[in-house]
Amino acid sequence: MKKMSRAALVGAAAVSSVVLVSAPAFAHVSVQPEGEAAKGDYAVVDFKVPNERDDAATTKVEVNFPTEHPLASVMPEPVPGWKADVTKKKLDKPMEMHGEKITEAVSKVTWTATGSGKDKGVQPGYFQKFPVSIGQLPTDSDQLVFKAIQTYDNKEVVRWIEPQQKGQEEPENPAPTLELSAASDDGHGASGASDDSAKKETAAASSDTSSDSSGSDTTARALGIVGIVVGAAGVAFGVMAGRRRTNS
């Protein structure tokens, strides 16, 4: 009986393992930067859209941009088989960028599939990336929350609009969230200081080399003059000695 019980337990565990492994891993629309998304800087981000259905294709993706942190510059990268439409909205309060007042910002980008048949949209078992250049990123926030709407060719609509709350489980339809890193130095911070130090060290080394070279030239000239004087004295001594011998 014990052997049969153990065998039964092993069999049950094996079945459970198969069920757990075969359970679908639900994916959702997400956003990730290509490289780094630093506060106050520009960045290229990818909106990743997976197809979660087995019998329908994703043919439309709508991404709404945050209104509390408006982005004046939003430029989608062309994606083969898709048309991108950028929607702008007037700002309640104008913002300043590069010394100019900005009165409107992008509120939404919509991608619509333009292909046909099996080549249209994101097919089952696949995902699509939609790259976008955005900026300037806010300096007073650690993240940007985008609300995305995914539409399938069977008219089904999935709304990825629920923000993640700290200390709570991930919502059923989480909104794509971009985490922002610390502000960069714009190339004039530590790296710029390092470049300046390197330049100073190079200049100092060049100055030392020039000084050493100058000293060496002076010494060489002095030795050359002494040699000439000694040589001339030797010649004069030889001439006088020859004359004495002739007179004697």
PDB file of C-alpha atoms in Angstrom:
ATOM      1  CA  MET A   1       0.000   0.000   0.000  1.00  0.00           C
ATOM      2  CA  LYS A   2       2.841   2.370   0.852  1.00  0.00           C
ATOM      3  CA  LYS A   3       4.498   1.659  -2.507  1.00  0.00           C
ATOM      4  CA  MET A   4       1.239   2.315  -4.325  1.00  0.00           C
ATOM      5  CA  SER A   5       0.711   5.535  -2.396  1.00  0.00           C
ATOM      6  CA  ARG A   6       4.170   6.773  -3.271  1.00  0.00           C
ATOM      7  CA  ALA A   7       3.635   5.934  -6.927  1.00  0.00           C
ATOM      8  CA  ALA A   8       0.338   7.769  -6.884  1.00  0.00           C
ATOM      9  CA  LEU A   9       1.957  10.817  -5.321  1.00  0.00           C
ATOM     10  CA  VAL A  10       4.730  10.809  -7.921  1.00  0.00           C
ATOM     11  CA  GLY A  11       2.176  10.537 -10.698  1.00  0.00           C
ATOM     12  CA  ALA A  12       0.108  13.377  -9.281  1.00  0.00           C
ATOM     13  CA  ALA A  13       3.204  15.573  -9.005  1.00  0.00           C
ATOM     14  CA  ALA A  14       4.106  14.845 -12.613  1.00  0.00           C
ATOM     15  CA  VAL A  15       0.613  15.811 -13.788  1.00  0.00           C
ATOM     16  CA  SER A  16       0.763  19.025 -11.730  1.00  0.00           C
ATOM     17  CA  SER A  17       4.106  19.898 -13.290  1.00  0.00           C
ATOM     18  CA  VAL A  18       2.704  19.464 -16.780  1.00  0.00           C
ATOM     19  CA  VAL A  19      -0.278  21.672 -15.971  1.00  0.00           C
ATOM     20  CA  LEU A  20       1.932  24.414 -14.504  1.00  0.00           C
ATOM     21  CA  VAL A  21       4.383  24.377 -17.387  1.00  0.00           C
ATOM     22  CA  SER A  22       1.679  24.354 -20.033  1.00  0.00           C
ATOM     23  CA  ALA A  23      -0.182  27.261 -18.426  1.00  0.00           C
ATOM     24  CA  PRO A  24       0.189  30.374 -20.644  1.00  0.00           C
ATOM     25  CA  ALA A  25       2.532  33.124 -19.484  1.00  0.00           C
ATOM     26  CA  PHE A  26       0.378  36.205 -19.953  1.00  0.00           C
ATOM     27  CA  ALA A  27       2.296  39.090 -21.492  1.00  0.00           C
ATOM     28  CA  HIS A  28       1.182  42.682 -21.724  1.00  0.00           C
ATOM     29  CA  VAL A  29       2.037  45.893 -23.541  1.00  0.00           C
ATOM     30  CA  SER A  30       5.218  47.335 -22.044  1.00  0.00           C
ATOM     31  CA  VAL A  31       7.751  50.103 -22.641  1.00  0.00           C
ATOM     32  CA  GLN A  32      11.528  49.922 -22.352  1.00  0.00           C
ATOM     33  CA  PRO A  33      14.256  52.442 -23.269  1.00  0.00           C
ATOM     34  CA  GLU A  34      16.931  51.716 -25.841  1.00  0.00           C
ATOM     35  CA  GLY A  35      19.880  52.417 -23.577  1.00  0.00           C
ATOM     36  CA  GLU A  36      19.031  54.901 -20.844  1.00  0.00           C
ATOM     37  CA  ALA A  37      16.090  57.200 -20.122  1.00  0.00           C
ATOM     38  CA  ALA A  38      17.623  59.942 -17.962  1.00  0.00           C
ATOM     39  CA  LYS A  39      15.655  62.759 -16.387  1.00  0.00           C
ATOM     40  CA  GLY A  40      15.771  65.970 -18.416  1.00  0.00           C
ATOM     41  CA  ASP A  41      17.197  64.163 -21.437  1.00  0.00           C
ATOM     42  CA  TYR A  42      15.902  62.631 -24.669  1.00  0.00           C
ATOM     43  CA  ALA A  43      15.482  58.895 -25.178  1.00  0.00           C
ATOM     44  CA  VAL A  44      14.332  56.286 -27.660  1.00  0.00           C
ATOM     45  CA  VAL A  45      11.816  53.888 -26.153  1.00  0.00           C
ATOM     46  CA  ASP A  46      10.201  50.727 -27.515  1.00  0.00           C
ATOM     47  CA  PHE A  47       6.546  49.939 -26.946  1.00  0.00           C
ATOM     48  CA  LYS A  48       6.419  46.148 -27.044  1.00  0.00           C
ATOM     49  CA  VAL A  49       3.046  44.703 -28.088  1.00  0.00           C
ATOM     50  CA  PRO A  50       2.586  40.918 -27.851  1.00  0.00           C
ATOM     51  CA  ASN A  51      -0.365  39.049 -29.337  1.00  0.00           C
ATOM     52  CA  GLU A  52      -2.185  37.199 -26.537  1.00  0.00           C
ATOM     53  CA  ARG A  53      -4.792  35.553 -28.739  1.00  0.00           C
ATOM     54  CA  ASP A  54      -4.645  32.319 -30.735  1.00  0.00           C
ATOM     55  CA  ASP A  55      -7.283  33.224 -33.295  1.00  0.00           C
ATOM     56  CA  ALA A  56      -6.919  36.963 -33.910  1.00  0.00           C
ATOM     57  CA  ALA A  57      -4.285  39.490 -34.989  1.00  0.00           C
ATOM     58  CA  THR A  58      -3.502  42.836 -33.372  1.00  0.00           C
ATOM     59  CA  THR A  59      -4.226  45.485 -35.992  1.00  0.00           C
ATOM     60  CA  LYS A  60      -4.258  48.696 -33.964  1.00  0.00           C
ATOM     61  CA  VAL A  61      -2.227  50.047 -31.047  1.00  0.00           C
ATOM     62  CA  GLU A  62      -2.981  53.344 -29.331  1.00  0.00           C
ATOM     63  CA  VAL A  63      -0.588  54.813 -26.760  1.00  0.00           C
ATOM     64  CA  ASN A  64      -1.743  57.799 -24.696  1.00  0.00           C
ATOM     65  CA  PHE A  65       0.997  60.040 -23.325  1.00  0.00           C
ATOM     66  CA  PRO A  66       0.928  61.394 -19.749  1.00  0.00           C
ATOM     67  CA  THR A  67      -0.719  64.807 -19.385  1.00  0.00           C
ATOM     68  CA  GLU A  68       0.882  65.585 -16.015  1.00  0.00           C
ATOM     69  CA  HIS A  69       4.324  65.419 -17.674  1.00  0.00           C
ATOM     70  CA  PRO A  70       3.763  66.566 -21.275  1.00  0.00           C
ATOM     71  CA  LEU A  71       6.359  65.682 -23.905  1.00  0.00           C
ATOM     72  CA  ALA A  72       6.820  68.297 -26.615  1.00  0.00           C
ATOM     73  CA  SER A  73       8.986  66.119 -28.847  1.00  0.00           C
ATOM     74  CA  VAL A  74       7.603  62.728 -29.917  1.00  0.00           C
ATOM     75  CA  MET A  75       8.788  61.128 -33.168  1.00  0.00           C
ATOM     76  CA  PRO A  76       7.805  57.558 -34.093  1.00  0.00           C
ATOM     77  CA  GLU A  77      10.235  55.454 -36.092  1.00  0.00           C
ATOM     78  CA  PRO A  78       8.723  54.018 -39.294  1.00  0.00           C
ATOM     79  CA  VAL A  79       7.594  50.406 -38.828  1.00  0.00           C
ATOM     80  CA  PRO A  80       7.034  48.327 -41.989  1.00  0.00           C
ATOM     81  CA  GLY A  81       3.386  47.365 -42.355  1.00  0.00           C
ATOM     82  CA  TRP A  82       2.156  50.051 -39.960  1.00  0.00           C
ATOM     83  CA  LYS A  83       0.988  53.660 -40.237  1.00  0.00           C
ATOM     84  CA  ALA A  84       1.663  56.019 -37.328  1.00  0.00           C
ATOM     85  CA  ASP A  85      -0.535  59.003 -36.518  1.00  0.00           C
ATOM     86  CA  VAL A  86       0.587  61.591 -33.952  1.00  0.00           C
ATOM     87  CA  THR A  87      -2.070  63.586 -32.093  1.00  0.00           C
ATOM     88  CA  LYS A  88      -1.223  66.847 -30.318  1.00  0.00           C
ATOM     89  CA  LYS A  89      -3.117  68.767 -27.685  1.00  0.00           C
ATOM     90  CA  LYS A  90      -2.907  72.349 -26.438  1.00  0.00           C
ATOM     91  CA  LEU A  91      -1.372  72.724 -23.010  1.00  0.00           C
ATOM     92  CA  ASP A  92      -3.256  74.383 -20.187  1.00  0.00           C
ATOM     93  CA  LYS A  93       0.035  75.931 -19.130  1.00  0.00           C
ATOM     94  CA  PRO A  94       2.760  76.625 -21.750  1.00  0.00           C
ATOM     95  CA  MET A  95       6.149  75.030 -21.109  1.00  0.00           C
ATOM     96  CA  GLU A  96       9.613  76.252 -22.064  1.00  0.00           C
ATOM     97  CA  MET A  97      12.104  74.208 -24.079  1.00  0.00           C
ATOM     98  CA  HIS A  98      15.440  75.442 -25.414  1.00  0.00           C
ATOM     99  CA  GLY A  99      14.418  79.014 -24.680  1.00  0.00           C
ATOM    100  CA  GLU A 100      11.131  78.742 -26.585  1.00  0.00           C
ATOM    101  CA  LYS A 101       7.583  78.548 -25.275  1.00  0.00           C
ATOM    102  CA  ILE A 102       5.735  75.358 -26.164  1.00  0.00           C
ATOM    103  CA  THR A 103       1.943  75.627 -26.277  1.00  0.00           C
ATOM    104  CA  GLU A 104       1.099  72.057 -27.324  1.00  0.00           C
ATOM    105  CA  ALA A 105       2.393  68.530 -26.702  1.00  0.00           C
ATOM    106  CA  VAL A 106       1.763  65.058 -28.072  1.00  0.00           C
ATOM    107  CA  SER A 107      -1.168  63.380 -26.378  1.00  0.00           C
ATOM    108  CA  LYS A 108      -1.391  60.170 -28.372  1.00  0.00           C
ATOM    109  CA  VAL A 109       0.302  58.014 -31.016  1.00  0.00           C
ATOM    110  CA  THR A 110      -1.792  55.485 -32.939  1.00  0.00           C
ATOM    111  CA  TRP A 111      -0.359  52.677 -35.059  1.00  0.00           C
ATOM    112  CA  THR A 112      -2.652  51.013 -37.599  1.00  0.00           C
ATOM    113  CA  ALA A 113      -1.720  47.904 -39.593  1.00  0.00           C
ATOM    114  CA  THR A 114      -1.678  48.467 -43.348  1.00  0.00           C
ATOM    115  CA  GLY A 115      -0.992  44.960 -44.631  1.00  0.00           C
ATOM    116  CA  SER A 116      -3.456  42.301 -45.705  1.00  0.00           C
ATOM    117  CA  GLY A 117      -4.206  38.697 -44.848  1.00  0.00           C
ATOM    118  CA  LYS A 118      -1.594  36.921 -42.721  1.00  0.00           C
ATOM    119  CA  ASP A 119       0.796  39.834 -43.242  1.00  0.00           C
ATOM    120  CA  LYS A 120      -1.514  42.277 -41.495  1.00  0.00           C
ATOM    121  CA  GLY A 121      -0.769  43.260 -37.913  1.00  0.00           C
ATOM    122  CA  VAL A 122       0.742  41.164 -35.138  1.00  0.00           C
ATOM    123  CA  GLN A 123      -0.134  37.539 -35.735  1.00  0.00           C
ATOM    124  CA  PRO A 124      -0.702  34.965 -32.948  1.00  0.00           C
ATOM    125  CA  GLY A 125       2.558  33.868 -31.340  1.00  0.00           C
ATOM    126  CA  TYR A 126       4.397  37.065 -32.287  1.00  0.00           C
ATOM    127  CA  PHE A 127       5.078  40.533 -30.891  1.00  0.00           C
ATOM    128  CA  GLN A 128       5.929  43.904 -32.421  1.00  0.00           C
ATOM    129  CA  LYS A 129       8.112  46.772 -31.222  1.00  0.00           C
ATOM    130  CA  PHE A 130       7.148  50.372 -31.906  1.00  0.00           C
ATOM    131  CA  PRO A 131      10.188  52.686 -31.355  1.00  0.00           C
ATOM    132  CA  VAL A 132       9.592  56.324 -30.453  1.00  0.00           C
ATOM    133  CA  SER A 133      11.993  59.194 -29.742  1.00  0.00           C
ATOM    134  CA  ILE A 134      10.692  61.268 -26.818  1.00  0.00           C
ATOM    135  CA  GLY A 135      11.815  64.295 -24.827  1.00  0.00           C
ATOM    136  CA  GLN A 136      12.555  66.170 -22.871  1.00  0.00           C
ATOM    137  CA  LEU A 137      11.925  63.768 -20.038  1.00  0.00           C
ATOM    138  CA  PRO A 138      10.709  65.363 -16.792  1.00  0.00           C
ATOM    139  CA  THR A 139      13.141  66.072 -13.967  1.00  0.00           C
ATOM    140  CA  ASP A 140      10.557  65.947 -11.181  1.00  0.00           C
ATOM    141  CA  SER A 141       9.356  62.369 -11.652  1.00  0.00           C
ATOM    142  CA  ASP A 142      10.867  58.887 -11.397  1.00  0.00           C
ATOM    143  CA  GLN A 143       8.617  57.354 -14.024  1.00  0.00           C
ATOM    144  CA  LEU A 144       6.184  57.989 -16.854  1.00  0.00           C
ATOM    145  CA  VAL A 145       2.945  56.023 -17.132  1.00  0.00           C
ATOM    146  CA  PHE A 146       1.445  55.466 -20.589  1.00  0.00           C
ATOM    147  CA  LYS A 147      -2.035  54.072 -21.195  1.00  0.00           C
ATOM    148  CA  ALA A 148      -2.239  51.684 -24.148  1.00  0.00           C
ATOM    149  CA  ILE A 149      -5.222  50.277 -26.024  1.00  0.00           C
ATOM    150  CA  GLN A 150      -4.760  47.114 -28.096  1.00  0.00           C
ATOM    151  CA  THR A 151      -7.323  46.233 -30.788  1.00  0.00           C
ATOM    152  CA  TYR A 152      -7.661  42.859 -32.547  1.00  0.00           C
ATOM    153  CA  ASP A 153      -9.133  42.172 -35.961  1.00  0.00           C
ATOM    154  CA  ASN A 154     -12.092  40.407 -34.313  1.00  0.00           C
ATOM    155  CA  LYS A 155     -13.049  43.789 -32.749  1.00  0.00           C
ATOM    156  CA  GLU A 156     -11.811  42.792 -29.290  1.00  0.00           C
ATOM    157  CA  VAL A 157     -10.250  45.684 -27.353  1.00  0.00           C
ATOM    158  CA  VAL A 158      -7.832  45.306 -24.423  1.00  0.00           C
ATOM    159  CA  ARG A 159      -7.120  48.373 -22.313  1.00  0.00           C
ATOM    160  CA  TRP A 160      -3.699  48.428 -20.637  1.00  0.00           C
ATOM    161  CA  ILE A 161      -4.485  51.400 -18.412  1.00  0.00           C
ATOM    162  CA  GLU A 162      -4.108  50.347 -14.779  1.00  0.00           C
ATOM    163  CA  PRO A 163      -1.136  51.977 -12.987  1.00  0.00           C
ATOM    164  CA  GLN A 164       1.007  49.861 -10.697  1.00  0.00           C
ATOM    165  CA  GLN A 165       0.509  50.774  -7.040  1.00  0.00           C
ATOM    166  CA  LYS A 166       3.480  50.483  -4.678  1.00  0.00           C
ATOM    167  CA  GLY A 167       3.315  47.495  -2.354  1.00  0.00           C
ATOM    168  CA  GLN A 168       0.479  45.885  -4.316  1.00  0.00           C
ATOM    169  CA  GLU A 169       0.290  43.043  -6.806  1.00  0.00           C
ATOM    170  CA  GLU A 170       0.461  43.789 -10.499  1.00  0.00           C
ATOM    171  CA  PRO A 171      -2.991  44.702 -11.842  1.00  0.00           C
ATOM    172  CA  GLU A 172      -4.731  42.590 -14.428  1.00  0.00           C
ATOM    173  CA  ASN A 173      -4.157  45.116 -17.209  1.00  0.00           C
ATOM    174  CA  PRO A 174      -1.076  47.123 -16.159  1.00  0.00           C
ATOM    175  CA  ALA A 175      -0.241  50.334 -17.988  1.00  0.00           C
ATOM    176  CA  PRO A 176       3.197  50.534 -19.666  1.00  0.00           C
ATOM    177  CA  THR A 177       5.531  52.318 -17.237  1.00  0.00           C
ATOM    178  CA  LEU A 178       8.879  53.883 -18.129  1.00  0.00           C
ATOM    179  CA  GLU A 179      11.360  54.108 -15.262  1.00  0.00           C
ATOM    180  CA  LEU A 180      13.606  57.193 -15.402  1.00  0.00           C
ATOM    181  CA  SER A 181      17.246  57.173 -14.303  1.00  0.00           C
ATOM    182  CA  ALA A 182      19.173  59.991 -12.609  1.00  0.00           C
ATOM    183  CA  ALA A 183      19.810  63.146 -14.630  1.00  0.00           C
ATOM    184  CA  SER A 184      22.899  63.028 -16.843  1.00  0.00           C
ATOM    185  CA  ASP A 185      25.674  65.650 -16.968  1.00  0.00           C
ATOM    186  CA  ASP A 186      25.084  66.389 -20.673  1.00  0.00           C
ATOM    187  CA  GLY A 187      28.713  65.561 -21.339  1.00  0.00           C
ATOM    188  CA  HIS A 188      29.963  68.451 -19.210  1.00  0.00           C
ATOM    189  CA  GLY A 189      30.140  66.759 -15.833  1.00  0.00           C
ATOM    190  CA  ALA A 190      32.649  64.207 -14.638  1.00  0.00           C
ATOM    191  CA  SER A 191      33.567  63.184 -18.146  1.00  0.00           C
ATOM    192  CA  GLY A 192      34.200  66.820 -19.101  1.00  0.00           C
ATOM    193  CA  ALA A 193      36.367  67.289 -16.015  1.00  0.00           C
ATOM    194  CA  SER A 194      38.325  64.200 -16.952  1.00  0.00           C
ATOM    195  CA  ASP A 195      38.870  65.572 -20.442  1.00  0.00           C
ATOM    196  CA  ASP A 196      40.094  68.904 -19.003  1.00  0.00           C
ATOM    197  CA  SER A 197      42.481  67.106 -16.655  1.00  0.00           C
ATOM    198  CA  ALA A 198      43.790  65.025 -19.510  1.00  0.00           C
ATOM    199  CA  LYS A 199      44.355  68.159 -21.583  1.00  0.00           C
ATOM    200  CA  LYS A 200      46.201  69.844 -18.702  1.00  0.00           C
ATOM    201  CA  GLU A 201      48.366  66.784 -18.128  1.00  0.00           C
ATOM    202  CA  THR A 202      49.146  66.603 -21.823  1.00  0.00           C
ATOM    203  CA  ALA A 203      50.058  70.312 -21.898  1.00  0.00           C
ATOM    204  CA  ALA A 204      52.251  69.922 -18.796  1.00  0.00           C
ATOM    205  CA  ALA A 205      54.010  66.922 -20.285  1.00  0.00           C
ATOM    206  CA  SER A 206      54.530  68.846 -23.515  1.00  0.00           C
ATOM    207  CA  SER A 207      55.951  71.799 -21.538  1.00  0.00           C
ATOM    208  CA  ASP A 208      58.322  69.524 -19.599  1.00  0.00           C
ATOM    209  CA  THR A 209      59.411  67.881 -22.821  1.00  0.00           C
ATOM    210  CA  SER A 210      60.046  71.280 -24.383  1.00  0.00           C
ATOM    211  CA  SER A 211      62.061  72.380 -21.322  1.00  0.00           C
ATOM    212  CA  ASP A 212      64.139  69.215 -21.370  1.00  0.00           C
ATOM    213  CA  SER A 213      64.674  69.578 -25.077  1.00  0.00           C
ATOM    214  CA  SER A 214      65.712  73.243 -24.669  1.00  0.00           C
ATOM    215  CA  GLY A 215      68.169  72.347 -21.870  1.00  0.00           C
ATOM    216  CA  SER A 216      69.652  69.569 -23.918  1.00  0.00           C
ATOM    217  CA  ASP A 217      70.151  71.894 -26.900  1.00  0.00           C
ATOM    218  CA  THR A 218      71.901  74.519 -24.700  1.00  0.00           C
ATOM    219  CA  THR A 219      74.263  71.918 -23.235  1.00  0.00           C
ATOM    220  CA  ALA A 220      75.047  70.544 -26.647  1.00  0.00           C
ATOM    221  CA  ARG A 221      75.855  74.008 -27.988  1.00  0.00           C
ATOM    222  CA  ALA A 222      78.125  74.793 -25.048  1.00  0.00           C
ATOM    223  CA  LEU A 223      80.016  71.528 -25.478  1.00  0.00           C
ATOM    224  CA  GLY A 224      80.304  72.223 -29.193  1.00  0.00           C
ATOM    225  CA  ILE A 225      81.826  75.671 -28.564  1.00  0.00           C
ATOM    226  CA  VAL A 226      84.282  74.230 -26.013  1.00  0.00           C
ATOM    227  CA  GLY A 227      85.265  71.575 -28.510  1.00  0.00           C
ATOM    228  CA  ILE A 228      85.906  74.152 -31.188  1.00  0.00           C
ATOM    229  CA  VAL A 229      88.014  76.266 -28.824  1.00  0.00           C
ATOM    230  CA  VAL A 230      90.034  73.249 -27.695  1.00  0.00           C
ATOM    231  CA  GLY A 231      90.493  72.155 -31.297  1.00  0.00           C
ATOM    232  CA  ALA A 232      91.668  75.620 -32.371  1.00  0.00           C
ATOM    233  CA  ALA A 233      94.118  75.771 -29.462  1.00  0.00           C
ATOM    234  CA  GLY A 234      95.479  72.389 -30.437  1.00  0.00           C
ATOM    235  CA  VAL A 235      95.990  73.495 -34.022  1.00  0.00           C
ATOM    236  CA  ALA A 236      97.731  76.698 -32.894  1.00  0.00           C
ATOM    237  CA  PHE A 237     100.004  74.728 -30.564  1.00  0.00           C
ATOM    238  CA  GLY A 238     100.902  72.373 -33.364  1.00  0.00           C
ATOM    239  CA  VAL A 239     101.772  75.221 -35.725  1.00  0.00           C
ATOM    240  CA  MET A 240     104.010  76.919 -33.140  1.00  0.00           C
ATOM    241  CA  ALA A 241     105.745  73.656 -32.355  1.00  0.00           C
ATOM    242  CA  GLY A 242     106.428  73.106 -36.024  1.00  0.00           C
ATOM    243  CA  ARG A 243     107.938  76.570 -36.398  1.00  0.00           C
ATOM    244  CA  ARG A 244     110.267  76.044 -33.413  1.00  0.00           C
ATOM    245  CA  ARG A 245     111.557  72.841 -34.928  1.00  0.00           C
ATOM    246  CA  THR A 246     112.197  74.590 -38.251  1.00  0.00           C
ATOM    247  CA  ASN A 247     114.110  77.478 -36.616  1.00  0.00           C
ATOM    248  CA  SER A 248     116.241  75.101 -34.571  1.00  0.00           C
TER     249      SER A 248
END
